[in-house]
């Protein structure tokens, strides 16, 4: 049992469920039945990749890491390859339960995992392949969670379907790219964990880690900063307010709100072909609109080109505090091991940097979930950290 735990690197398993939860948050939905299938599929495909990786590296490990399960004789190569095949089939079967879109993403994920282990691992495309696999894993969670709503949108019509597709691209894609960028860095460092000797790579990955943390934090806060009542161009109208005036129709009056609370005056309609000239003016200037019959001219505030309503200060919310805490945990988990590996690129310190990068995926997933409005999912993901840390003391994640 110990040999199979080492083969599967079970302590690294805790970095997997957060992909699906972050994907669900990115499509604006809570975890559901589809999310559970995505988590199961991800776990199976991840472990398939671990078994296949050791099978493919059995000759190399016999020289550099003879203590690994296959070189030491505790697990046979045939058993490891068979386990990889069975787990891949199980992962695809679980993804199929979440719908055809989820199965399509899972198929791409499985193909990427097998291509990496068998062909791409020792090529320049290796880190990119691993980054693609982790990004696809998050998209698997997003697709499986959104499967039901996507079907409903398609049934309602083309416009809703297009809007749903645009929202899907804008939501999960940035989160998938962020997770993929982190994975790229961890994989790049791992290529030196057996021999050591690289200072530039840990330093570059450390800079990338800092940039990712900053991007996640600032994007999350920027998404919640705005003017009260405003969301893009549309705003909820207050009492007594009216939308844009229609073209004048004979017999109709347009209402213009005066300075008194709730007071309104009727403005004579415009005849066909008539236009009231309006001069572009500054924010503090007024244009005059003639009220009916009395000759009185009412000042109406206007806004000149390039002027904007001032944005209200953003006050920290509990969600902001959680996002800050998750991002800080990400930087604290990944950063120090990378710095030590850069200062002393020995194999043990490089391996610790890789292990720290794997564990740092958990707070990064939590931060991505919180950034997309699911702090509860972020807390659930962060609950896996002590379990991963405790198990890592018994079974190495690398």
mmCIF file of C-alpha atoms in Angstrom:
data_model
loop_
_atom_site.group_PDB
_atom_site.id
_atom_site.type_symbol
_atom_site.label_atom_id
_atom_site.label_comp_id
_atom_site.label_asym_id
_atom_site.label_seq_id
_atom_site.Cartn_x
_atom_site.Cartn_y
_atom_site.Cartn_z
ATOM 1 C CA UNK A 1 0.000 0.000 0.000
ATOM 2 C CA UNK A 2 2.851 2.357 0.781
ATOM 3 C CA UNK A 3 4.361 1.709 -2.650
ATOM 4 C CA UNK A 4 1.137 2.626 -4.448
ATOM 5 C CA UNK A 5 0.781 5.764 -2.310
ATOM 6 C CA UNK A 6 4.238 6.816 -3.442
ATOM 7 C CA UNK A 7 3.477 5.933 -7.047
ATOM 8 C CA UNK A 8 0.310 8.039 -7.001
ATOM 9 C CA UNK A 9 1.903 10.803 -4.890
ATOM 10 C CA UNK A 10 -1.283 10.970 -2.846
ATOM 11 C CA UNK A 11 -0.216 14.102 -0.970
ATOM 12 C CA UNK A 12 -0.472 16.023 -4.257
ATOM 13 C CA UNK A 13 -4.077 14.884 -4.730
ATOM 14 C CA UNK A 14 -5.327 17.752 -2.572
ATOM 15 C CA UNK A 15 -4.283 20.201 -5.288
ATOM 16 C CA UNK A 16 -6.918 18.760 -7.646
ATOM 17 C CA UNK A 17 -10.473 19.413 -6.279
ATOM 18 C CA UNK A 18 -9.924 23.174 -6.237
ATOM 19 C CA UNK A 19 -9.713 23.215 -10.028
ATOM 20 C CA UNK A 20 -13.368 22.215 -10.377
ATOM 21 C CA UNK A 21 -14.518 24.531 -7.558
ATOM 22 C CA UNK A 22 -12.672 27.492 -9.070
ATOM 23 C CA UNK A 23 -14.193 26.609 -12.446
ATOM 24 C CA UNK A 24 -17.686 26.525 -10.952
ATOM 25 C CA UNK A 25 -17.130 29.933 -9.342
ATOM 26 C CA UNK A 26 -15.900 31.318 -12.657
ATOM 27 C CA UNK A 27 -19.256 30.568 -14.317
ATOM 28 C CA UNK A 28 -21.109 32.175 -11.409
ATOM 29 C CA UNK A 29 -22.631 28.991 -10.006
ATOM 30 C CA UNK A 30 -22.293 27.042 -6.803
ATOM 31 C CA UNK A 31 -20.957 23.499 -6.810
ATOM 32 C CA UNK A 32 -23.514 20.948 -7.949
ATOM 33 C CA UNK A 33 -23.873 17.441 -9.280
ATOM 34 C CA UNK A 34 -21.834 18.249 -12.383
ATOM 35 C CA UNK A 35 -19.070 19.720 -10.241
ATOM 36 C CA UNK A 36 -18.881 16.503 -8.216
ATOM 37 C CA UNK A 37 -18.483 14.452 -11.405
ATOM 38 C CA UNK A 38 -15.770 16.865 -12.551
ATOM 39 C CA UNK A 39 -13.868 16.467 -9.277
ATOM 40 C CA UNK A 40 -14.036 12.668 -9.582
ATOM 41 C CA UNK A 41 -12.898 12.759 -13.201
ATOM 42 C CA UNK A 42 -10.034 15.120 -12.364
ATOM 43 C CA UNK A 43 -8.792 12.911 -9.529
ATOM 44 C CA UNK A 44 -8.813 9.825 -11.760
ATOM 45 C CA UNK A 45 -7.012 11.537 -14.645
ATOM 46 C CA UNK A 46 -4.470 13.099 -12.287
ATOM 47 C CA UNK A 47 -3.600 9.746 -10.749
ATOM 48 C CA UNK A 48 -3.489 8.149 -14.198
ATOM 49 C CA UNK A 49 -0.877 10.728 -15.119
ATOM 50 C CA UNK A 50 1.161 9.957 -11.996
ATOM 51 C CA UNK A 51 1.237 6.212 -12.710
ATOM 52 C CA UNK A 52 1.992 6.753 -16.387
ATOM 53 C CA UNK A 53 4.762 9.227 -15.518
ATOM 54 C CA UNK A 54 6.607 6.677 -13.371
ATOM 55 C CA UNK A 55 6.131 3.993 -16.012
ATOM 56 C CA UNK A 56 7.598 6.245 -18.708
ATOM 57 C CA UNK A 57 10.506 7.339 -16.459
ATOM 58 C CA UNK A 58 11.328 3.904 -15.042
ATOM 59 C CA UNK A 59 14.764 3.706 -16.718
ATOM 60 C CA UNK A 60 15.706 7.257 -15.790
ATOM 61 C CA UNK A 61 14.517 6.744 -12.208
ATOM 62 C CA UNK A 62 16.642 3.612 -11.942
ATOM 63 C CA UNK A 63 19.687 5.928 -12.117
ATOM 64 C CA UNK A 64 18.514 9.165 -10.487
ATOM 65 C CA UNK A 65 15.816 7.920 -8.070
ATOM 66 C CA UNK A 66 16.229 4.214 -7.396
ATOM 67 C CA UNK A 67 13.983 4.463 -4.344
ATOM 68 C CA UNK A 68 10.872 5.086 -6.505
ATOM 69 C CA UNK A 69 8.305 2.233 -6.509
ATOM 70 C CA UNK A 70 9.043 0.830 -10.000
ATOM 71 C CA UNK A 71 12.890 0.886 -9.925
ATOM 72 C CA UNK A 72 12.856 -0.566 -6.409
ATOM 73 C CA UNK A 73 10.663 -3.470 -7.577
ATOM 74 C CA UNK A 74 7.733 -2.721 -5.271
ATOM 75 C CA UNK A 75 5.394 -2.011 -8.221
ATOM 76 C CA UNK A 76 5.783 -3.743 -11.574
ATOM 77 C CA UNK A 77 5.842 -1.668 -14.791
ATOM 78 C CA UNK A 78 2.865 -3.619 -16.165
ATOM 79 C CA UNK A 79 0.801 -2.885 -13.050
ATOM 80 C CA UNK A 80 1.592 0.835 -13.233
ATOM 81 C CA UNK A 81 0.675 1.016 -16.929
ATOM 82 C CA UNK A 82 -2.522 -0.953 -16.318
ATOM 83 C CA UNK A 83 -3.507 1.366 -13.465
ATOM 84 C CA UNK A 84 -2.979 4.379 -15.743
ATOM 85 C CA UNK A 85 -5.297 2.889 -18.365
ATOM 86 C CA UNK A 86 -8.041 1.966 -15.889
ATOM 87 C CA UNK A 87 -7.961 5.371 -14.190
ATOM 88 C CA UNK A 88 -8.126 7.171 -17.530
ATOM 89 C CA UNK A 89 -11.221 5.187 -18.521
ATOM 90 C CA UNK A 90 -12.816 5.874 -15.134
ATOM 91 C CA UNK A 91 -12.139 9.590 -15.452
ATOM 92 C CA UNK A 92 -13.737 9.777 -18.881
ATOM 93 C CA UNK A 93 -16.742 7.791 -17.682
ATOM 94 C CA UNK A 94 -17.300 10.214 -14.792
ATOM 95 C CA UNK A 95 -16.949 13.205 -17.096
ATOM 96 C CA UNK A 96 -19.528 11.680 -19.443
ATOM 97 C CA UNK A 97 -22.041 11.693 -16.579
ATOM 98 C CA UNK A 98 -21.707 15.486 -16.494
ATOM 99 C CA UNK A 99 -22.627 15.857 -20.168
ATOM 100 C CA UNK A 100 -21.090 15.853 -23.614
ATOM 101 C CA UNK A 101 -19.294 19.208 -23.248
ATOM 102 C CA UNK A 102 -17.592 17.981 -20.091
ATOM 103 C CA UNK A 103 -16.630 14.718 -21.801
ATOM 104 C CA UNK A 104 -15.094 16.668 -24.693
ATOM 105 C CA UNK A 105 -12.956 18.716 -22.294
ATOM 106 C CA UNK A 106 -11.984 15.600 -20.321
ATOM 107 C CA UNK A 107 -10.950 13.835 -23.522
ATOM 108 C CA UNK A 108 -8.648 16.721 -24.384
ATOM 109 C CA UNK A 109 -7.277 16.649 -20.846
ATOM 110 C CA UNK A 110 -6.582 12.900 -20.987
ATOM 111 C CA UNK A 111 -4.889 13.247 -24.377
ATOM 112 C CA UNK A 112 -2.692 16.045 -23.009
ATOM 113 C CA UNK A 113 -1.695 13.974 -19.971
ATOM 114 C CA UNK A 114 -0.709 10.947 -22.062
ATOM 115 C CA UNK A 115 1.109 13.099 -24.624
ATOM 116 C CA UNK A 116 3.094 14.806 -21.877
ATOM 117 C CA UNK A 117 4.158 11.603 -20.134
ATOM 118 C CA UNK A 118 5.007 9.663 -23.278
ATOM 119 C CA UNK A 119 6.370 12.299 -25.655
ATOM 120 C CA UNK A 120 6.536 15.894 -24.475
ATOM 121 C CA UNK A 121 7.970 15.723 -20.971
ATOM 122 C CA UNK A 122 11.623 16.054 -21.995
ATOM 123 C CA UNK A 123 11.014 18.529 -24.810
ATOM 124 C CA UNK A 124 10.657 22.305 -24.771
ATOM 125 C CA UNK A 125 6.901 21.831 -25.038
ATOM 126 C CA UNK A 126 6.755 19.960 -21.730
ATOM 127 C CA UNK A 127 5.906 22.884 -19.403
ATOM 128 C CA UNK A 128 3.323 24.202 -21.865
ATOM 129 C CA UNK A 129 1.656 20.776 -22.034
ATOM 130 C CA UNK A 130 1.404 20.599 -18.244
ATOM 131 C CA UNK A 131 0.052 24.142 -18.116
ATOM 132 C CA UNK A 132 -2.577 23.198 -20.710
ATOM 133 C CA UNK A 133 -3.572 20.143 -18.672
ATOM 134 C CA UNK A 134 -4.144 22.173 -15.508
ATOM 135 C CA UNK A 135 -6.069 24.851 -17.420
ATOM 136 C CA UNK A 136 -8.255 22.178 -19.010
ATOM 137 C CA UNK A 137 -8.928 20.723 -15.570
ATOM 138 C CA UNK A 138 -10.380 24.044 -14.404
ATOM 139 C CA UNK A 139 -12.396 24.325 -17.623
ATOM 140 C CA UNK A 140 -13.687 20.805 -16.998
ATOM 141 C CA UNK A 141 -15.160 21.976 -13.695
ATOM 142 C CA UNK A 142 -16.633 25.065 -15.346
ATOM 143 C CA UNK A 143 -18.148 23.092 -18.232
ATOM 144 C CA UNK A 144 -19.589 20.372 -16.026
ATOM 145 C CA UNK A 145 -21.139 22.921 -13.668
ATOM 146 C CA UNK A 146 -22.599 25.060 -16.441
ATOM 147 C CA UNK A 147 -23.888 22.131 -18.527
ATOM 148 C CA UNK A 148 -27.516 22.449 -17.352
ATOM 149 C CA UNK A 149 -27.713 26.220 -17.769
ATOM 150 C CA UNK A 150 -25.995 26.032 -21.160
ATOM 151 C CA UNK A 151 -28.691 23.647 -22.410
ATOM 152 C CA UNK A 152 -31.392 26.000 -21.169
ATOM 153 C CA UNK A 153 -29.777 28.981 -22.862
ATOM 154 C CA UNK A 154 -29.583 27.113 -26.151
ATOM 155 C CA UNK A 155 -33.251 26.202 -25.930
ATOM 156 C CA UNK A 156 -34.266 29.855 -25.332
ATOM 157 C CA UNK A 157 -32.705 31.073 -28.528
ATOM 158 C CA UNK A 158 -29.661 32.316 -30.363
ATOM 159 C CA UNK A 159 -29.170 35.616 -28.494
ATOM 160 C CA UNK A 160 -29.163 33.950 -25.083
ATOM 161 C CA UNK A 161 -26.838 31.253 -26.376
ATOM 162 C CA UNK A 162 -24.338 33.820 -27.679
ATOM 163 C CA UNK A 163 -24.479 35.735 -24.396
ATOM 164 C CA UNK A 164 -23.878 32.532 -22.462
ATOM 165 C CA UNK A 165 -20.867 31.680 -24.612
ATOM 166 C CA UNK A 166 -19.387 35.165 -24.162
ATOM 167 C CA UNK A 167 -19.875 34.981 -20.392
ATOM 168 C CA UNK A 168 -18.264 31.537 -20.344
ATOM 169 C CA UNK A 169 -15.168 32.803 -22.161
ATOM 170 C CA UNK A 170 -14.874 35.887 -19.978
ATOM 171 C CA UNK A 171 -15.370 33.960 -16.736
ATOM 172 C CA UNK A 172 -13.379 30.705 -16.655
ATOM 173 C CA UNK A 173 -10.731 31.605 -19.233
ATOM 174 C CA UNK A 174 -8.759 34.150 -17.130
ATOM 175 C CA UNK A 175 -8.804 31.796 -14.136
ATOM 176 C CA UNK A 176 -7.642 28.887 -16.300
ATOM 177 C CA UNK A 177 -4.811 30.972 -17.730
ATOM 178 C CA UNK A 178 -3.677 32.056 -14.256
ATOM 179 C CA UNK A 179 -3.595 28.462 -13.030
ATOM 180 C CA UNK A 180 -1.847 27.378 -16.212
ATOM 181 C CA UNK A 181 0.836 30.052 -15.801
ATOM 182 C CA UNK A 182 1.574 28.851 -12.272
ATOM 183 C CA UNK A 183 1.745 25.242 -13.468
ATOM 184 C CA UNK A 184 4.122 26.212 -16.256
ATOM 185 C CA UNK A 185 6.506 27.661 -13.686
ATOM 186 C CA UNK A 186 6.353 24.650 -11.369
ATOM 187 C CA UNK A 187 7.008 22.291 -14.288
ATOM 188 C CA UNK A 188 9.950 24.391 -15.480
ATOM 189 C CA UNK A 189 11.551 24.164 -12.027
ATOM 190 C CA UNK A 190 10.851 20.421 -11.781
ATOM 191 C CA UNK A 191 13.008 19.727 -14.831
ATOM 192 C CA UNK A 192 16.045 20.442 -12.615
ATOM 193 C CA UNK A 193 14.960 18.656 -9.425
ATOM 194 C CA UNK A 194 17.111 15.560 -10.008
ATOM 195 C CA UNK A 195 20.313 17.345 -11.029
ATOM 196 C CA UNK A 196 19.870 20.867 -9.618
ATOM 197 C CA UNK A 197 22.112 23.631 -10.896
ATOM 198 C CA UNK A 198 19.604 26.228 -12.204
ATOM 199 C CA UNK A 199 19.419 29.681 -10.617
ATOM 200 C CA UNK A 200 17.710 31.609 -13.415
ATOM 201 C CA UNK A 201 14.622 29.384 -13.594
ATOM 202 C CA UNK A 202 13.605 29.651 -9.902
ATOM 203 C CA UNK A 203 14.163 33.419 -10.040
ATOM 204 C CA UNK A 204 12.006 33.773 -13.155
ATOM 205 C CA UNK A 205 9.271 31.625 -11.622
ATOM 206 C CA UNK A 206 9.455 33.667 -8.409
ATOM 207 C CA UNK A 207 8.831 36.839 -10.422
ATOM 208 C CA UNK A 208 5.934 35.136 -12.213
ATOM 209 C CA UNK A 209 4.468 34.057 -8.879
ATOM 210 C CA UNK A 210 4.577 37.631 -7.562
ATOM 211 C CA UNK A 211 2.963 38.927 -10.756
ATOM 212 C CA UNK A 212 0.182 36.329 -10.576
ATOM 213 C CA UNK A 213 -0.567 37.139 -6.949
ATOM 214 C CA UNK A 214 -0.749 40.848 -7.732
ATOM 215 C CA UNK A 215 -2.973 40.264 -10.767
ATOM 216 C CA UNK A 216 -5.437 38.067 -8.866
ATOM 217 C CA UNK A 217 -5.636 40.516 -5.974
ATOM 218 C CA UNK A 218 -6.043 43.696 -8.017
ATOM 219 C CA UNK A 219 -8.476 42.128 -10.490
ATOM 220 C CA UNK A 220 -10.662 40.924 -7.635
ATOM 221 C CA UNK A 221 -10.818 44.355 -6.010
ATOM 222 C CA UNK A 222 -11.275 46.202 -9.286
ATOM 223 C CA UNK A 223 -14.272 44.007 -10.097
ATOM 224 C CA UNK A 224 -16.060 45.246 -6.987
ATOM 225 C CA UNK A 225 -15.158 48.948 -7.279
ATOM 226 C CA UNK A 226 -17.702 51.251 -8.885
ATOM 227 C CA UNK A 227 -20.248 53.988 -8.479
ATOM 228 C CA UNK A 228 -23.310 53.190 -6.356
ATOM 229 C CA UNK A 229 -26.100 51.867 -8.489
ATOM 230 C CA UNK A 230 -24.025 51.672 -11.622
ATOM 231 C CA UNK A 231 -23.118 48.551 -13.579
ATOM 232 C CA UNK A 232 -21.598 49.447 -16.885
ATOM 233 C CA UNK A 233 -23.878 51.680 -18.880
ATOM 234 C CA UNK A 234 -27.104 50.681 -17.129
ATOM 235 C CA UNK A 235 -28.204 51.933 -13.724
ATOM 236 C CA UNK A 236 -31.266 51.366 -11.572
ATOM 237 C CA UNK A 237 -33.453 54.453 -11.762
ATOM 238 C CA UNK A 238 -34.450 56.243 -8.615
ATOM 239 C CA UNK A 239 -37.947 57.554 -7.795
ATOM 240 C CA UNK A 240 -39.098 60.155 -10.237
ATOM 241 C CA UNK A 241 -36.419 59.403 -12.809
ATOM 242 C CA UNK A 242 -37.135 58.612 -16.408
ATOM 243 C CA UNK A 243 -35.200 56.984 -19.200
ATOM 244 C CA UNK A 244 -34.076 58.769 -22.358
ATOM 245 C CA UNK A 245 -36.727 60.976 -23.942
ATOM 246 C CA UNK A 246 -38.425 59.762 -27.062
ATOM 247 C CA UNK A 247 -38.686 61.846 -30.197
ATOM 248 C CA UNK A 248 -41.440 64.375 -29.800
ATOM 249 C CA UNK A 249 -44.926 63.266 -30.775
ATOM 250 C CA UNK A 250 -47.706 65.841 -31.262
ATOM 251 C CA UNK A 251 -49.770 66.171 -28.137
ATOM 252 C CA UNK A 252 -47.153 64.587 -25.935
ATOM 253 C CA UNK A 253 -45.146 66.282 -23.218
ATOM 254 C CA UNK A 254 -41.740 65.329 -21.982
ATOM 255 C CA UNK A 255 -41.043 65.459 -18.269
ATOM 256 C CA UNK A 256 -37.953 67.223 -17.023
ATOM 257 C CA UNK A 257 -37.143 66.919 -13.319
ATOM 258 C CA UNK A 258 -36.621 70.325 -11.679
ATOM 259 C CA UNK A 259 -34.466 71.120 -8.684
ATOM 260 C CA UNK A 260 -37.221 70.600 -6.146
ATOM 261 C CA UNK A 261 -37.577 67.059 -4.783
ATOM 262 C CA UNK A 262 -39.952 65.123 -6.938
ATOM 263 C CA UNK A 263 -41.178 68.238 -8.799
ATOM 264 C CA UNK A 264 -41.614 67.950 -12.536
ATOM 265 C CA UNK A 265 -42.524 70.341 -15.322
ATOM 266 C CA UNK A 266 -44.076 69.671 -18.700
ATOM 267 C CA UNK A 267 -42.007 70.682 -21.684
ATOM 268 C CA UNK A 268 -43.807 71.365 -24.952
ATOM 269 C CA UNK A 269 -43.264 68.670 -27.506
ATOM 270 C CA UNK A 270 -41.215 69.243 -30.599
ATOM 271 C CA UNK A 271 -42.845 69.223 -33.940
ATOM 272 C CA UNK A 272 -41.750 66.990 -36.782
ATOM 273 C CA UNK A 273 -38.338 68.013 -38.036
ATOM 274 C CA UNK A 274 -37.684 70.314 -35.074
ATOM 275 C CA UNK A 275 -34.527 69.972 -33.051
ATOM 276 C CA UNK A 276 -33.588 71.758 -29.877
ATOM 277 C CA UNK A 277 -29.941 72.807 -30.115
ATOM 278 C CA UNK A 278 -27.846 71.618 -27.223
ATOM 279 C CA UNK A 279 -24.326 72.914 -26.724
ATOM 280 C CA UNK A 280 -21.710 70.592 -25.202
ATOM 281 C CA UNK A 281 -20.805 72.120 -21.858
ATOM 282 C CA UNK A 282 -18.680 71.332 -18.849
ATOM 283 C CA UNK A 283 -19.775 69.473 -15.745
ATOM 284 C CA UNK A 284 -20.452 72.667 -13.749
ATOM 285 C CA UNK A 285 -22.352 74.406 -16.572
ATOM 286 C CA UNK A 286 -26.059 74.135 -17.335
ATOM 287 C CA UNK A 287 -28.112 74.189 -20.463
ATOM 288 C CA UNK A 288 -31.491 75.874 -20.442
ATOM 289 C CA UNK A 289 -34.684 74.042 -21.321
ATOM 290 C CA UNK A 290 -37.726 76.214 -21.789
ATOM 291 C CA UNK A 291 -40.718 75.252 -19.680
ATOM 292 C CA UNK A 292 -44.162 75.514 -21.174
ATOM 293 C CA UNK A 293 -45.616 78.955 -21.588
ATOM 294 C CA UNK A 294 -44.067 80.750 -18.607
ATOM 295 C CA UNK A 295 -40.812 81.702 -20.251
ATOM 296 C CA UNK A 296 -38.949 80.286 -17.305
ATOM 297 C CA UNK A 297 -35.752 78.493 -18.203
ATOM 298 C CA UNK A 298 -34.714 75.569 -16.076
ATOM 299 C CA UNK A 299 -31.057 74.710 -15.550
ATOM 300 C CA UNK A 300 -30.293 71.108 -16.455
ATOM 301 C CA UNK A 301 -26.856 69.766 -15.491
ATOM 302 C CA UNK A 302 -24.887 68.316 -18.372
ATOM 303 C CA UNK A 303 -21.599 66.451 -18.608
ATOM 304 C CA UNK A 304 -18.995 67.388 -21.217
ATOM 305 C CA UNK A 305 -16.977 64.954 -23.298
ATOM 306 C CA UNK A 306 -14.358 63.097 -21.323
ATOM 307 C CA UNK A 307 -15.911 63.948 -17.941
ATOM 308 C CA UNK A 308 -16.877 61.106 -15.611
ATOM 309 C CA UNK A 309 -18.876 60.761 -12.457
ATOM 310 C CA UNK A 310 -16.415 60.347 -9.599
ATOM 311 C CA UNK A 311 -16.040 56.757 -8.386
ATOM 312 C CA UNK A 312 -16.861 56.219 -4.750
ATOM 313 C CA UNK A 313 -14.095 54.879 -2.518
ATOM 314 C CA UNK A 314 -14.113 51.103 -2.194
ATOM 315 C CA UNK A 315 -14.471 49.850 1.359
ATOM 316 C CA UNK A 316 -13.008 46.482 2.275
ATOM 317 C CA UNK A 317 -15.562 43.709 2.621
ATOM 318 C CA UNK A 318 -15.194 40.242 4.154
ATOM 319 C CA UNK A 319 -14.772 38.890 0.618
ATOM 320 C CA UNK A 320 -11.880 41.311 0.064
ATOM 321 C CA UNK A 321 -10.225 40.188 3.285
ATOM 322 C CA UNK A 322 -10.565 36.533 2.306
ATOM 323 C CA UNK A 323 -9.147 37.227 -1.154
ATOM 324 C CA UNK A 324 -6.189 39.023 0.435
ATOM 325 C CA UNK A 325 -5.619 36.160 2.872
ATOM 326 C CA UNK A 326 -5.783 33.504 0.144
ATOM 327 C CA UNK A 327 -3.418 35.449 -2.112
ATOM 328 C CA UNK A 328 -1.014 35.966 0.772
ATOM 329 C CA UNK A 329 -1.070 32.248 1.521
ATOM 330 C CA UNK A 330 -0.292 31.545 -2.132
ATOM 331 C CA UNK A 331 2.712 33.861 -2.128
ATOM 332 C CA UNK A 332 3.918 32.571 1.233
ATOM 333 C CA UNK A 333 3.692 28.935 0.138
ATOM 334 C CA UNK A 334 5.355 29.277 -3.268
ATOM 335 C CA UNK A 335 7.754 32.194 -2.761
ATOM 336 C CA UNK A 336 10.262 31.247 -0.018
ATOM 337 C CA UNK A 337 11.124 27.767 -1.429
ATOM 338 C CA UNK A 338 11.727 29.331 -4.849
ATOM 339 C CA UNK A 339 14.013 31.968 -3.356
ATOM 340 C CA UNK A 340 16.023 29.337 -1.469
ATOM 341 C CA UNK A 341 16.328 27.222 -4.631
ATOM 342 C CA UNK A 342 17.566 30.267 -6.547
ATOM 343 C CA UNK A 343 20.200 31.033 -3.902
ATOM 344 C CA UNK A 344 21.290 27.402 -3.624
ATOM 345 C CA UNK A 345 20.093 25.323 -6.621
ATOM 346 C CA UNK A 346 20.824 21.937 -5.087
ATOM 347 C CA UNK A 347 18.522 18.965 -5.845
ATOM 348 C CA UNK A 348 16.949 18.887 -2.329
ATOM 349 C CA UNK A 349 16.095 22.613 -2.360
ATOM 350 C CA UNK A 350 14.856 22.408 -5.933
ATOM 351 C CA UNK A 351 12.590 19.510 -4.974
ATOM 352 C CA UNK A 352 11.237 21.563 -2.066
ATOM 353 C CA UNK A 353 10.526 24.420 -4.449
ATOM 354 C CA UNK A 354 8.552 22.034 -6.651
ATOM 355 C CA UNK A 355 6.653 20.693 -3.655
ATOM 356 C CA UNK A 356 5.887 24.226 -2.509
ATOM 357 C CA UNK A 357 4.624 25.094 -5.975
ATOM 358 C CA UNK A 358 2.295 22.091 -5.971
ATOM 359 C CA UNK A 359 0.907 22.970 -2.539
ATOM 360 C CA UNK A 360 0.580 26.634 -3.557
ATOM 361 C CA UNK A 361 -2.005 25.641 -6.149
ATOM 362 C CA UNK A 362 -4.520 25.190 -3.327
ATOM 363 C CA UNK A 363 -4.513 28.814 -2.066
ATOM 364 C CA UNK A 364 -4.326 30.020 -5.688
ATOM 365 C CA UNK A 365 -7.509 28.070 -6.481
ATOM 366 C CA UNK A 366 -9.122 29.507 -3.348
ATOM 367 C CA UNK A 367 -8.165 33.038 -4.405
ATOM 368 C CA UNK A 368 -9.578 32.493 -7.899
ATOM 369 C CA UNK A 369 -12.847 31.243 -6.414
ATOM 370 C CA UNK A 370 -13.087 34.214 -4.046
ATOM 371 C CA UNK A 371 -12.234 36.630 -6.867
ATOM 372 C CA UNK A 372 -15.221 35.292 -8.817
ATOM 373 C CA UNK A 373 -17.631 35.781 -5.936
ATOM 374 C CA UNK A 374 -17.463 32.379 -4.191
ATOM 375 C CA UNK A 375 -15.628 32.921 -0.882
ATOM 376 C CA UNK A 376 -17.340 29.837 0.553
ATOM 377 C CA UNK A 377 -15.778 27.648 -2.117
ATOM 378 C CA UNK A 378 -12.466 29.340 -1.396
ATOM 379 C CA UNK A 379 -12.734 28.413 2.280
ATOM 380 C CA UNK A 380 -13.602 24.831 1.360
ATOM 381 C CA UNK A 381 -10.512 24.616 -0.846
ATOM 382 C CA UNK A 382 -8.295 26.124 1.854
ATOM 383 C CA UNK A 383 -9.500 23.448 4.285
ATOM 384 C CA UNK A 384 -7.430 20.995 2.227
ATOM 385 C CA UNK A 385 -4.147 22.764 3.078
ATOM 386 C CA UNK A 386 -3.523 21.167 6.504
ATOM 387 C CA UNK A 387 -4.378 17.733 5.090
ATOM 388 C CA UNK A 388 -1.959 18.173 2.190
ATOM 389 C CA UNK A 389 0.751 19.453 4.521
ATOM 390 C CA UNK A 390 0.348 16.578 6.965
ATOM 391 C CA UNK A 391 0.383 13.919 4.249
ATOM 392 C CA UNK A 392 3.351 15.521 2.502
ATOM 393 C CA UNK A 393 5.445 14.682 5.582
ATOM 394 C CA UNK A 394 4.803 10.991 4.904
ATOM 395 C CA UNK A 395 4.603 10.851 1.103
ATOM 396 C CA UNK A 396 6.523 13.293 -1.071
ATOM 397 C CA UNK A 397 4.441 15.126 -3.696
ATOM 398 C CA UNK A 398 7.384 15.076 -6.153
#
